[in-house]
Amino acid sequence: MGKPSLPSGLFKKILVANRGEIALRVICACKDLGIPTVAVYSEADRNSLPVRFADQAICIGPAKSARSYLDVRSIISAAELTNVDAIHPGYGFLSENAAFAEVCRDSHIKFIGPRPEVISAMGLKERARAIMKDYGVPILPGSEGILGSVEEALETAGKIGYPIILKASAGGGGRGMRIVHKPEELEANLMQAQQEAGAAFSSADVYLEKYISAPRHIEFQLLADEHGNVEILGERECSIQRRHQKLLEESPSPALRSDVRERVSAKLKEAIKAIGYSNAGTVEFLMDEKGDLYFIEVNARIQVEHPVTEAVTGIDLVKAQIRIAAGHTLPDILGGPVQFRGHAIECRINAENPETFQPSPGRITGLNLPGGIGIRVDTHAFQDGVIPPYYDSLVAKLIAHGSTRDEAIQRMKRALDLFIVEGIHTSIPLHKRILVEPDFISGNFDTNFIKRWMP
Ligand code: ADP
């Protein structure tokens, strides 16, 4: 990051509307900026580290997210009571909720994220797709807008060729998608997709696009300020997934050609500027066998895997988010051209059985966190701490940075060996297996990698 002295004109106090490792991550960024924080917590998180390390903490309700971390009224009351002037939403929960961002604006509290109008446009995948297409960002062949009838779906699918994927425009979290292999299956699938979308996302809008059977998932990190400056901070390769959930991410991608990276980044920069997007964001793409990228969606928030980009660029993305929301300019925040150094990998350490993937909440009876050169651990875990069963199972993020991909892999293996968690099961053994797979080491994998060697 550019200048050593702290910038003026920041917030006087920030409320962190989240829990777990990301709440702690935001608190750390605020400490680095000298901004006091307020943690909000559910009854299940009373003894958590964010509560301990924030300057103030307020209980906002019972364990159930709907009555605590998703309860807009409780959170706004806590913000007013503690007199904060900004809210950081983290990821998940209310982070992409345009209505929440609007309530913040109406309450004169700065929401650290894009404007509500931009959040809602990006939250509808089909709309985001149309916008990206208008600015020349490559999208997969598919329907022009929301599907109006079975006939239209059959005609479009016939033109682009099977398999196709039906997607709920308001969908997310890997849900609301259906793959169709032949025309005879289309009608029934469309009806079901519309019904499910209506029930789960309160919008029955469905569109279709070409299904790529062995894609790589590659996403671009960006920062955009409120003055029209946009920077693309390289990409992350997130193809090591299970059921569309990312397990391991790295930067740079071992597969992305530099001409494709440059071409897509340039188009993206124009699109993001034209949309009036501000703050941090991620634009997700699928790569086909030919190495070409196709837009799939925008995540208008900080992402779980942001530390790999921080490792290779040296830029504190959460600090940048806060400064952008305070009106600072990107040239000021970055202090010069973005430079990329080495290779970084992140392993998501989940509280789950590494064989069955069943959640494994409970008390941590023994803990050794690895460290040493090139290693970073972002976690809310501590000795005798409890991982509650009510939320996602992420316990820690282990990030290894090296001057080459090989060095990052070696450091990650060493750190996984030194990472001890007792009392609950974790995905550490799974990561150890991934790191010695020849296809992983050679960089030759796609989103089916886990499925292929794990029945
Ligand atoms: P969500 O918002 O639910 O995460 P995405 O649109 O980001 O949904 O897609 C999630 C994952 O689903 C991708 O990483 C990829 O593995 C798979 N996927 C999505 N669209 C396609 C497609 N057109 N072809 C093949 N796989 C896809």
Short mmCIF file of C-alpha atoms and ligand atoms in Angstrom, two decimals:
data_model
loop_
_atom_site.label_atom_id
_atom_site.label_comp_id
_atom_site.label_asym_id
_atom_site.label_seq_id
_atom_site.Cartn_x
_atom_site.Cartn_y
_atom_site.Cartn_z
CA MET A 1 0.00 0.00 0.00
CA GLY A 2 1.14 3.48 -0.87
CA LYS A 3 1.58 6.06 1.81
CA PRO A 4 2.77 5.25 5.30
CA SER A 5 0.76 7.93 7.16
CA LEU A 6 -2.88 7.25 7.92
CA PRO A 7 -5.36 9.09 5.73
CA SER A 8 -7.73 11.57 7.27
CA GLY A 9 -11.48 11.72 6.71
CA LEU A 10 -12.24 8.16 7.76
CA PHE A 11 -15.17 6.88 9.77
CA LYS A 12 -15.35 7.47 13.49
CA LYS A 13 -16.72 4.01 14.31
CA ILE A 14 -17.63 0.94 12.25
CA LEU A 15 -20.16 -1.79 13.05
CA VAL A 16 -19.26 -5.23 11.74
CA ALA A 17 -22.47 -6.98 10.67
CA ASN A 18 -21.06 -10.50 10.54
CA ARG A 19 -19.44 -13.26 12.57
CA GLY A 20 -16.52 -15.70 12.49
CA GLU A 21 -13.25 -15.19 10.68
CA ILE A 22 -14.50 -12.38 8.44
CA ALA A 23 -15.76 -10.33 11.39
CA LEU A 24 -12.32 -10.65 12.94
CA ARG A 25 -10.68 -9.80 9.60
CA VAL A 26 -12.69 -6.56 9.37
CA ILE A 27 -11.88 -5.69 12.99
CA CYS A 28 -8.17 -6.14 12.18
CA ALA A 29 -8.41 -3.76 9.19
CA CYS A 30 -10.18 -1.20 11.40
CA LYS A 31 -7.45 -1.54 14.04
CA ASP A 32 -4.84 -0.91 11.33
CA LEU A 33 -6.73 2.23 10.33
CA GLY A 34 -7.24 3.36 13.95
CA ILE A 35 -11.04 3.07 13.72
CA PRO A 36 -13.00 1.76 16.75
CA THR A 37 -15.38 -1.14 16.08
CA VAL A 38 -18.68 -2.57 17.25
CA ALA A 39 -19.27 -6.33 17.01
CA VAL A 40 -22.82 -7.65 16.86
CA TYR A 41 -23.35 -11.26 17.90
CA SER A 42 -25.98 -13.94 18.34
CA GLU A 43 -26.37 -15.80 21.64
CA ALA A 44 -24.38 -18.68 20.12
CA ASP A 45 -21.38 -16.40 19.53
CA ARG A 46 -21.25 -14.76 22.95
CA ASN A 47 -17.75 -16.10 23.65
CA SER A 48 -16.33 -15.52 20.17
CA LEU A 49 -13.15 -13.64 19.29
CA PRO A 50 -14.84 -10.79 17.38
CA VAL A 51 -16.81 -10.04 20.56
CA ARG A 52 -13.59 -10.05 22.56
CA PHE A 53 -11.53 -7.91 20.19
CA ALA A 54 -14.05 -5.28 19.07
CA ASP A 55 -14.20 -2.12 21.16
CA GLN A 56 -17.90 -2.67 21.84
CA ALA A 57 -20.20 -5.66 21.40
CA ILE A 58 -23.98 -5.96 21.27
CA CYS A 59 -26.10 -9.09 21.31
CA ILE A 60 -28.64 -8.89 18.46
CA GLY A 61 -30.65 -12.05 19.00
CA PRO A 62 -30.77 -15.83 19.22
CA ALA A 63 -28.58 -18.29 17.34
CA LYS A 64 -30.85 -18.55 14.30
CA SER A 65 -29.46 -16.21 11.58
CA ALA A 66 -32.91 -15.00 10.55
CA ARG A 67 -33.33 -13.55 14.03
CA SER A 68 -29.79 -12.16 14.45
CA TYR A 69 -27.28 -11.73 11.59
CA LEU A 70 -30.08 -11.30 9.04
CA ASP A 71 -32.29 -9.15 11.24
CA VAL A 72 -32.01 -5.69 9.67
CA ARG A 73 -33.94 -3.96 12.46
CA SER A 74 -31.75 -5.36 15.23
CA ILE A 75 -28.58 -4.43 13.38
CA ILE A 76 -29.71 -0.89 12.59
CA SER A 77 -30.81 -0.44 16.23
CA ALA A 78 -27.36 -1.59 17.39
CA ALA A 79 -25.76 0.85 14.94
CA GLU A 80 -27.86 3.74 16.18
CA LEU A 81 -27.33 2.85 19.82
CA THR A 82 -23.56 2.76 19.42
CA ASN A 83 -23.49 5.80 17.15
CA VAL A 84 -21.46 4.27 14.30
CA ASP A 85 -21.21 6.02 10.95
CA ALA A 86 -20.51 2.94 8.80
CA ILE A 87 -21.36 -0.77 8.58
CA HIS A 88 -19.14 -3.45 7.06
CA PRO A 89 -21.28 -6.45 6.03
CA GLY A 90 -18.46 -8.99 5.39
CA TYR A 91 -19.62 -11.78 3.04
CA GLY A 92 -22.84 -13.81 3.13
CA PHE A 93 -25.65 -12.64 5.45
CA LEU A 94 -26.66 -9.06 4.43
CA SER A 95 -23.64 -8.32 2.25
CA GLU A 96 -25.55 -8.42 -1.06
CA ASN A 97 -28.90 -7.31 0.27
CA ALA A 98 -29.84 -4.14 -1.60
CA ALA A 99 -32.72 -3.41 0.79
CA PHE A 100 -30.30 -3.44 3.73
CA ALA A 101 -27.89 -1.11 1.91
CA GLU A 102 -30.83 1.21 1.29
CA VAL A 103 -31.92 1.18 4.95
CA CYS A 104 -28.34 2.09 5.87
CA ARG A 105 -28.43 5.00 3.42
CA ASP A 106 -31.78 6.19 4.78
CA SER A 107 -30.35 5.97 8.31
CA HIS A 108 -27.29 8.05 7.28
CA ILE A 109 -24.96 5.14 7.93
CA LYS A 110 -22.45 4.34 5.19
CA PHE A 111 -22.82 0.80 3.85
CA ILE A 112 -19.32 -0.42 2.95
CA GLY A 113 -20.14 -1.84 -0.47
CA PRO A 114 -21.64 -0.76 -3.80
CA ARG A 115 -24.75 1.43 -4.08
CA PRO A 116 -28.08 -0.40 -3.51
CA GLU A 117 -29.07 0.05 -7.19
CA VAL A 118 -25.85 -1.63 -8.31
CA ILE A 119 -26.21 -4.46 -5.77
CA SER A 120 -29.70 -5.24 -7.03
CA ALA A 121 -28.69 -5.12 -10.71
CA MET A 122 -25.72 -7.45 -10.08
CA GLY A 123 -27.84 -9.72 -7.86
CA LEU A 124 -29.99 -10.65 -10.85
CA LYS A 125 -27.68 -12.88 -12.85
CA GLU A 126 -29.59 -12.51 -16.09
CA ARG A 127 -29.45 -8.71 -15.81
CA ALA A 128 -25.76 -8.72 -14.98
CA ARG A 129 -25.23 -11.00 -17.98
CA ALA A 130 -27.05 -8.60 -20.31
CA ILE A 131 -25.10 -5.62 -18.96
CA MET A 132 -21.75 -7.39 -19.38
CA LYS A 133 -22.68 -8.39 -22.91
CA ASP A 134 -23.46 -4.76 -23.77
CA TYR A 135 -19.93 -3.78 -22.79
CA GLY A 136 -18.27 -6.53 -24.77
CA VAL A 137 -17.47 -8.89 -21.88
CA PRO A 138 -17.80 -12.43 -23.30
CA ILE A 139 -20.84 -14.39 -22.07
CA LEU A 140 -21.92 -17.96 -22.84
CA PRO A 141 -24.44 -18.37 -25.66
CA GLY A 142 -27.93 -18.53 -24.18
CA SER A 143 -31.35 -16.97 -23.95
CA GLU A 144 -31.94 -13.29 -24.55
CA GLY A 145 -33.32 -12.43 -21.15
CA ILE A 146 -35.76 -14.40 -19.01
CA LEU A 147 -37.41 -17.41 -20.66
CA GLY A 148 -41.01 -16.62 -21.53
CA SER A 149 -42.19 -20.03 -22.75
CA VAL A 150 -41.21 -23.66 -23.32
CA GLU A 151 -41.16 -22.99 -27.07
CA GLU A 152 -38.67 -20.20 -26.63
CA ALA A 153 -36.49 -22.42 -24.42
CA LEU A 154 -36.59 -25.26 -26.98
CA GLU A 155 -35.73 -22.94 -29.83
CA THR A 156 -32.80 -21.32 -27.99
CA ALA A 157 -31.45 -24.64 -26.73
CA GLY A 158 -31.77 -26.11 -30.22
CA LYS A 159 -29.75 -23.25 -31.64
CA ILE A 160 -26.88 -23.37 -29.12
CA GLY A 161 -26.88 -27.16 -28.74
CA TYR A 162 -27.18 -29.43 -25.69
CA PRO A 163 -26.26 -29.73 -22.86
CA ILE A 164 -27.66 -26.47 -21.52
CA ILE A 165 -28.08 -25.20 -17.97
CA LEU A 166 -31.23 -23.55 -16.60
CA LYS A 167 -30.47 -20.93 -13.97
CA ALA A 168 -32.58 -18.95 -11.54
CA SER A 169 -31.81 -15.29 -12.18
CA ALA A 170 -32.02 -14.52 -8.46
CA GLY A 171 -30.20 -17.76 -7.50
CA GLY A 172 -27.02 -18.10 -5.49
CA GLY A 173 -24.91 -20.32 -3.29
CA GLY A 174 -24.71 -23.03 -5.96
CA ARG A 175 -28.50 -23.50 -5.90
CA GLY A 176 -31.20 -23.05 -8.51
CA MET A 177 -29.41 -24.65 -11.47
CA ARG A 178 -30.52 -27.57 -13.68
CA ILE A 179 -28.56 -29.26 -16.44
CA VAL A 180 -30.55 -30.49 -19.45
CA HIS A 181 -29.02 -33.01 -21.88
CA LYS A 182 -31.77 -33.45 -24.46
CA PRO A 183 -34.86 -31.62 -25.77
CA GLU A 184 -37.28 -34.21 -24.30
CA GLU A 185 -36.10 -33.24 -20.80
CA LEU A 186 -36.41 -29.52 -21.26
CA GLU A 187 -40.07 -28.85 -20.55
CA ALA A 188 -40.25 -30.73 -17.24
CA ASN A 189 -36.98 -29.24 -16.07
CA LEU A 190 -38.04 -25.72 -16.95
CA MET A 191 -41.28 -26.06 -14.98
CA GLN A 192 -39.41 -27.44 -11.98
CA ALA A 193 -36.69 -24.81 -12.18
CA GLN A 194 -39.28 -22.04 -12.26
CA GLN A 195 -41.19 -23.53 -9.34
CA GLU A 196 -38.06 -24.00 -7.25
CA ALA A 197 -36.75 -20.55 -8.07
CA GLY A 198 -40.06 -19.00 -7.06
CA ALA A 199 -40.06 -20.84 -3.74
CA ALA A 200 -36.39 -20.33 -2.86
CA PHE A 201 -35.62 -16.87 -4.25
CA SER A 202 -39.11 -15.33 -4.47
CA SER A 203 -38.66 -14.87 -8.23
CA ALA A 204 -39.54 -17.56 -10.78
CA ASP A 205 -37.34 -15.94 -13.44
CA VAL A 206 -35.18 -18.51 -15.20
CA TYR A 207 -32.76 -18.16 -18.14
CA LEU A 208 -30.62 -20.66 -19.98
CA GLU A 209 -27.06 -20.81 -21.21
CA LYS A 210 -24.67 -23.33 -22.74
CA TYR A 211 -23.43 -25.89 -20.21
CA ILE A 212 -19.68 -26.45 -20.20
CA SER A 213 -19.00 -29.97 -18.94
CA ALA A 214 -15.42 -29.55 -17.71
CA PRO A 215 -14.92 -25.85 -17.01
CA ARG A 216 -12.38 -24.09 -14.86
CA HIS A 217 -13.73 -21.41 -12.53
CA ILE A 218 -11.66 -18.25 -12.81
CA GLU A 219 -12.59 -14.94 -11.20
CA PHE A 220 -11.20 -11.41 -11.30
CA GLN A 221 -10.78 -9.26 -8.19
CA LEU A 222 -11.45 -5.58 -8.67
CA LEU A 223 -11.44 -2.36 -6.73
CA ALA A 224 -13.43 0.66 -7.87
CA ASP A 225 -13.68 4.01 -6.13
CA GLU A 226 -16.56 6.51 -6.13
CA HIS A 227 -14.75 8.76 -8.63
CA GLY A 228 -14.71 6.42 -11.64
CA ASN A 229 -11.31 4.75 -11.10
CA VAL A 230 -11.21 0.98 -11.55
CA GLU A 231 -8.33 -1.48 -11.00
CA ILE A 232 -8.36 -5.19 -11.82
CA LEU A 233 -6.16 -7.04 -9.33
CA GLY A 234 -5.57 -10.19 -11.32
CA GLU A 235 -7.48 -13.43 -11.08
CA ARG A 236 -8.07 -16.36 -8.76
CA GLU A 237 -8.41 -19.94 -9.88
CA CYS A 238 -11.22 -21.60 -7.89
CA SER A 239 -11.78 -24.86 -9.78
CA ILE A 240 -11.12 -27.13 -6.80
CA GLN A 241 -14.75 -27.35 -5.70
CA ARG A 242 -17.17 -29.80 -4.25
CA ARG A 243 -20.84 -29.38 -5.21
CA HIS A 244 -20.10 -25.88 -6.52
CA GLN A 245 -18.48 -24.94 -3.17
CA LYS A 246 -14.87 -23.79 -3.37
CA LEU A 247 -12.30 -25.71 -1.32
CA LEU A 248 -8.96 -24.36 -2.49
CA GLU A 249 -8.14 -21.20 -4.44
CA GLU A 250 -4.96 -19.81 -5.92
CA SER A 251 -3.56 -16.80 -7.73
CA PRO A 252 -2.47 -16.56 -10.47
CA SER A 253 -4.36 -19.29 -12.32
CA PRO A 254 -2.01 -21.98 -13.68
CA ALA A 255 -4.13 -22.08 -16.87
CA LEU A 256 -5.07 -18.54 -17.87
CA ARG A 257 -3.26 -17.27 -20.97
CA SER A 258 -1.90 -13.76 -20.61
CA ASP A 259 -3.58 -12.50 -23.80
CA VAL A 260 -6.99 -13.70 -22.51
CA ARG A 261 -6.30 -12.12 -19.09
CA GLU A 262 -5.44 -8.78 -20.69
CA ARG A 263 -8.35 -8.77 -23.12
CA VAL A 264 -10.98 -9.67 -20.52
CA SER A 265 -9.53 -7.32 -17.87
CA ALA A 266 -9.71 -4.39 -20.28
CA LYS A 267 -13.36 -5.06 -21.17
CA LEU A 268 -14.25 -5.61 -17.54
CA LYS A 269 -12.69 -2.34 -16.50
CA GLU A 270 -14.90 -0.48 -18.99
CA ALA A 271 -18.03 -2.33 -17.88
CA ILE A 272 -17.44 -1.79 -14.16
CA LYS A 273 -16.84 1.91 -14.73
CA ALA A 274 -19.97 2.27 -16.86
CA ILE A 275 -22.13 0.46 -14.29
CA GLY A 276 -21.01 2.93 -11.62
CA TYR A 277 -19.78 0.09 -9.46
CA SER A 278 -17.78 1.07 -6.39
CA ASN A 279 -15.94 -0.82 -3.64
CA ALA A 280 -14.41 -4.31 -3.90
CA GLY A 281 -15.98 -6.87 -6.18
CA THR A 282 -15.41 -10.15 -7.95
CA VAL A 283 -16.44 -11.09 -11.46
CA GLU A 284 -16.69 -14.83 -12.00
CA PHE A 285 -15.99 -16.60 -15.29
CA LEU A 286 -15.92 -20.13 -16.63
CA MET A 287 -13.07 -21.21 -18.88
CA ASP A 288 -13.73 -23.74 -21.64
CA GLU A 289 -11.29 -26.33 -23.05
CA LYS A 290 -10.00 -23.78 -25.55
CA GLY A 291 -8.91 -21.44 -22.74
CA ASP A 292 -11.58 -18.79 -23.42
CA LEU A 293 -13.44 -17.08 -20.57
CA TYR A 294 -17.18 -16.55 -20.26
CA PHE A 295 -18.84 -14.33 -17.64
CA ILE A 296 -21.16 -16.04 -15.14
CA GLU A 297 -21.78 -13.63 -12.28
CA VAL A 298 -20.69 -10.68 -10.14
CA ASN A 299 -20.20 -10.93 -6.39
CA ALA A 300 -20.70 -7.41 -5.08
CA ARG A 301 -18.76 -7.87 -1.82
CA ILE A 302 -15.50 -9.08 -0.33
CA GLN A 303 -15.02 -12.80 -0.90
CA VAL A 304 -13.79 -15.61 1.33
CA GLU A 305 -10.76 -16.14 -0.92
CA HIS A 306 -9.62 -12.49 -1.01
CA PRO A 307 -6.35 -13.22 0.92
CA VAL A 308 -4.69 -14.93 -2.07
CA THR A 309 -4.99 -11.67 -4.00
CA GLU A 310 -3.71 -9.76 -0.96
CA ALA A 311 -0.70 -12.08 -0.84
CA VAL A 312 0.31 -11.58 -4.48
CA THR A 313 -0.44 -7.83 -4.64
CA GLY A 314 0.43 -6.73 -1.09
CA ILE A 315 -2.83 -4.74 -1.04
CA ASP A 316 -5.10 -4.90 2.03
CA LEU A 317 -8.48 -5.28 0.32
CA VAL A 318 -10.60 -4.72 3.42
CA LYS A 319 -8.72 -1.55 4.30
CA ALA A 320 -9.20 -0.46 0.68
CA GLN A 321 -12.96 -1.13 0.96
CA ILE A 322 -13.19 1.12 4.02
CA ARG A 323 -11.17 3.91 2.40
CA ILE A 324 -13.22 3.72 -0.80
CA ALA A 325 -16.43 4.02 1.24
CA ALA A 326 -14.91 7.07 2.95
CA GLY A 327 -14.50 8.69 -0.48
CA HIS A 328 -10.76 8.17 -0.97
CA THR A 329 -9.47 7.71 -4.50
CA LEU A 330 -7.85 4.54 -5.81
CA PRO A 331 -4.61 6.29 -6.84
CA ASP A 332 -4.32 7.49 -3.22
CA ILE A 333 -5.16 4.06 -1.80
CA LEU A 334 -2.86 2.09 -4.10
CA GLY A 335 -0.03 4.62 -4.23
CA GLY A 336 1.19 3.38 -7.63
CA PRO A 337 0.70 0.65 -10.21
CA VAL A 338 -0.43 -2.75 -8.90
CA GLN A 339 2.48 -5.19 -8.82
CA PHE A 340 2.15 -8.96 -8.71
CA ARG A 341 4.62 -11.05 -6.74
CA GLY A 342 4.84 -14.83 -6.67
CA HIS A 343 2.03 -17.31 -6.16
CA ALA A 344 -0.50 -17.82 -3.34
CA ILE A 345 -2.83 -20.68 -2.39
CA GLU A 346 -5.66 -20.78 0.14
CA CYS A 347 -7.08 -23.90 1.77
CA ARG A 348 -10.47 -23.56 3.41
CA ILE A 349 -10.35 -25.48 6.66
CA ASN A 350 -13.94 -26.51 7.38
CA ALA A 351 -15.34 -28.23 10.45
CA GLU A 352 -16.42 -31.34 8.59
CA ASN A 353 -15.62 -34.97 8.13
CA PRO A 354 -13.04 -35.11 5.29
CA GLU A 355 -14.53 -38.38 3.93
CA THR A 356 -18.27 -37.77 4.18
CA PHE A 357 -18.26 -33.94 4.27
CA GLN A 358 -20.74 -34.08 7.16
CA PRO A 359 -20.50 -30.96 9.37
CA SER A 360 -18.54 -31.51 12.57
CA PRO A 361 -19.35 -28.70 15.01
CA GLY A 362 -18.20 -28.86 18.63
CA ARG A 363 -15.54 -27.80 21.11
CA ILE A 364 -11.93 -27.41 19.99
CA THR A 365 -9.96 -29.23 22.67
CA GLY A 366 -6.50 -28.78 21.16
CA LEU A 367 -5.18 -26.26 18.64
CA ASN A 368 -1.85 -25.49 17.02
CA LEU A 369 -1.88 -22.80 14.35
CA PRO A 370 0.99 -22.97 11.84
CA GLY A 371 3.16 -19.97 11.04
CA GLY A 372 6.60 -19.31 9.65
CA ILE A 373 7.71 -17.77 6.39
CA GLY A 374 5.01 -17.42 3.73
CA ILE A 375 2.10 -18.54 5.93
CA ARG A 376 -1.02 -16.64 6.99
CA VAL A 377 -3.94 -17.99 9.03
CA ASP A 378 -7.27 -16.15 9.20
CA THR A 379 -9.38 -17.77 11.89
CA HIS A 380 -11.75 -17.20 14.77
CA ALA A 381 -10.81 -20.58 16.30
CA PHE A 382 -9.18 -20.77 19.72
CA GLN A 383 -8.38 -23.40 22.32
CA ASP A 384 -11.62 -24.48 24.08
CA GLY A 385 -13.67 -22.38 21.66
CA VAL A 386 -16.87 -23.86 20.25
CA ILE A 387 -17.78 -24.09 16.55
CA PRO A 388 -21.58 -23.72 16.67
CA PRO A 389 -23.77 -25.87 14.39
CA TYR A 390 -25.92 -22.97 13.14
CA TYR A 391 -23.64 -21.32 10.60
CA ASP A 392 -21.30 -22.27 7.76
CA SER A 393 -18.54 -24.64 8.72
CA LEU A 394 -15.50 -22.48 7.86
CA VAL A 395 -13.05 -22.63 10.79
CA ALA A 396 -9.92 -21.17 9.26
CA LYS A 397 -8.31 -20.07 6.02
CA LEU A 398 -4.74 -21.13 5.54
CA ILE A 399 -2.84 -19.08 2.98
CA ALA A 400 0.62 -19.95 1.65
CA HIS A 401 2.66 -17.52 -0.43
CA GLY A 402 5.85 -18.36 -2.32
CA SER A 403 7.93 -16.93 -5.12
CA THR A 404 6.71 -19.77 -7.36
CA ARG A 405 3.70 -22.11 -7.38
CA ASP A 406 5.96 -24.98 -6.30
CA GLU A 407 7.22 -23.02 -3.31
CA ALA A 408 3.65 -22.07 -2.33
CA ILE A 409 2.63 -25.77 -2.51
CA GLN A 410 5.62 -26.84 -0.37
CA ARG A 411 4.85 -24.19 2.23
CA MET A 412 1.18 -25.16 2.26
CA LYS A 413 2.08 -28.82 2.83
CA ARG A 414 4.39 -27.89 5.69
CA ALA A 415 1.72 -25.63 7.26
CA LEU A 416 -0.97 -28.34 6.97
CA ASP A 417 1.37 -30.73 8.80
CA LEU A 418 1.78 -28.25 11.64
CA PHE A 419 -1.94 -27.36 11.74
CA ILE A 420 -3.53 -29.35 14.57
CA VAL A 421 -7.20 -29.14 15.50
CA GLU A 422 -8.49 -31.57 18.13
CA GLY A 423 -12.07 -32.19 19.26
CA ILE A 424 -13.70 -31.69 15.85
CA HIS A 425 -13.08 -33.13 12.37
CA THR A 426 -11.66 -30.78 9.76
CA SER A 427 -10.89 -30.79 6.04
CA ILE A 428 -7.11 -30.71 6.72
CA PRO A 429 -6.61 -34.36 5.59
CA LEU A 430 -8.52 -33.64 2.37
CA HIS A 431 -6.22 -30.72 1.54
CA LYS A 432 -3.16 -32.88 2.20
CA ARG A 433 -4.49 -35.33 -0.38
CA ILE A 434 -5.25 -32.64 -2.96
CA LEU A 435 -1.74 -31.19 -2.72
CA VAL A 436 -0.04 -34.47 -3.69
CA GLU A 437 -2.33 -35.30 -6.62
CA PRO A 438 -0.30 -35.24 -9.86
CA ASP A 439 -3.07 -33.36 -11.71
CA PHE A 440 -3.12 -30.69 -9.03
CA ILE A 441 0.66 -30.36 -9.06
CA SER A 442 0.72 -30.06 -12.86
CA GLY A 443 -2.14 -27.54 -12.80
CA ASN A 444 -4.20 -29.78 -15.05
CA PHE A 445 -7.67 -29.78 -13.46
CA ASP A 446 -11.23 -28.48 -13.79
CA THR A 447 -14.29 -28.23 -11.54
CA ASN A 448 -14.75 -32.04 -11.70
CA PHE A 449 -11.37 -32.67 -10.00
CA ILE A 450 -12.78 -33.76 -6.60
CA LYS A 451 -15.62 -35.78 -8.15
CA ARG A 452 -13.10 -37.72 -10.26
CA TRP A 453 -11.03 -39.15 -7.43
CA MET A 454 -13.62 -39.11 -4.65
CA PRO A 455 -16.70 -41.22 -5.36
P1 ADP B 1 -23.96 -19.35 -7.65
O1 ADP B 1 -24.33 -17.91 -7.71
O2 ADP B 1 -25.07 -20.21 -7.14
O3 ADP B 1 -22.63 -19.61 -7.02
P2 ADP B 1 -22.75 -19.49 -10.32
O4 ADP B 1 -23.44 -18.95 -11.52
O5 ADP B 1 -21.63 -18.67 -9.76
O6 ADP B 1 -23.84 -19.81 -9.20
O7 ADP B 1 -22.18 -20.94 -10.63
C1 ADP B 1 -21.60 -21.75 -9.61
C2 ADP B 1 -20.89 -22.93 -10.21
O8 ADP B 1 -21.78 -23.70 -11.02
C3 ADP B 1 -19.71 -22.58 -11.12
O9 ADP B 1 -18.50 -22.37 -10.41
C4 ADP B 1 -19.66 -23.83 -12.00
O10 ADP B 1 -18.98 -24.88 -11.31
C5 ADP B 1 -21.13 -24.21 -12.17
N1 ADP B 1 -21.71 -23.60 -13.39
C6 ADP B 1 -22.43 -22.46 -13.48
N2 ADP B 1 -22.77 -22.18 -14.76
C7 ADP B 1 -22.28 -23.18 -15.53
C8 ADP B 1 -22.27 -23.47 -16.94
N3 ADP B 1 -22.87 -22.67 -17.83
N4 ADP B 1 -21.62 -24.59 -17.34
C9 ADP B 1 -21.00 -25.39 -16.46
N5 ADP B 1 -20.97 -25.19 -15.14
C10 ADP B 1 -21.59 -24.08 -14.65
#
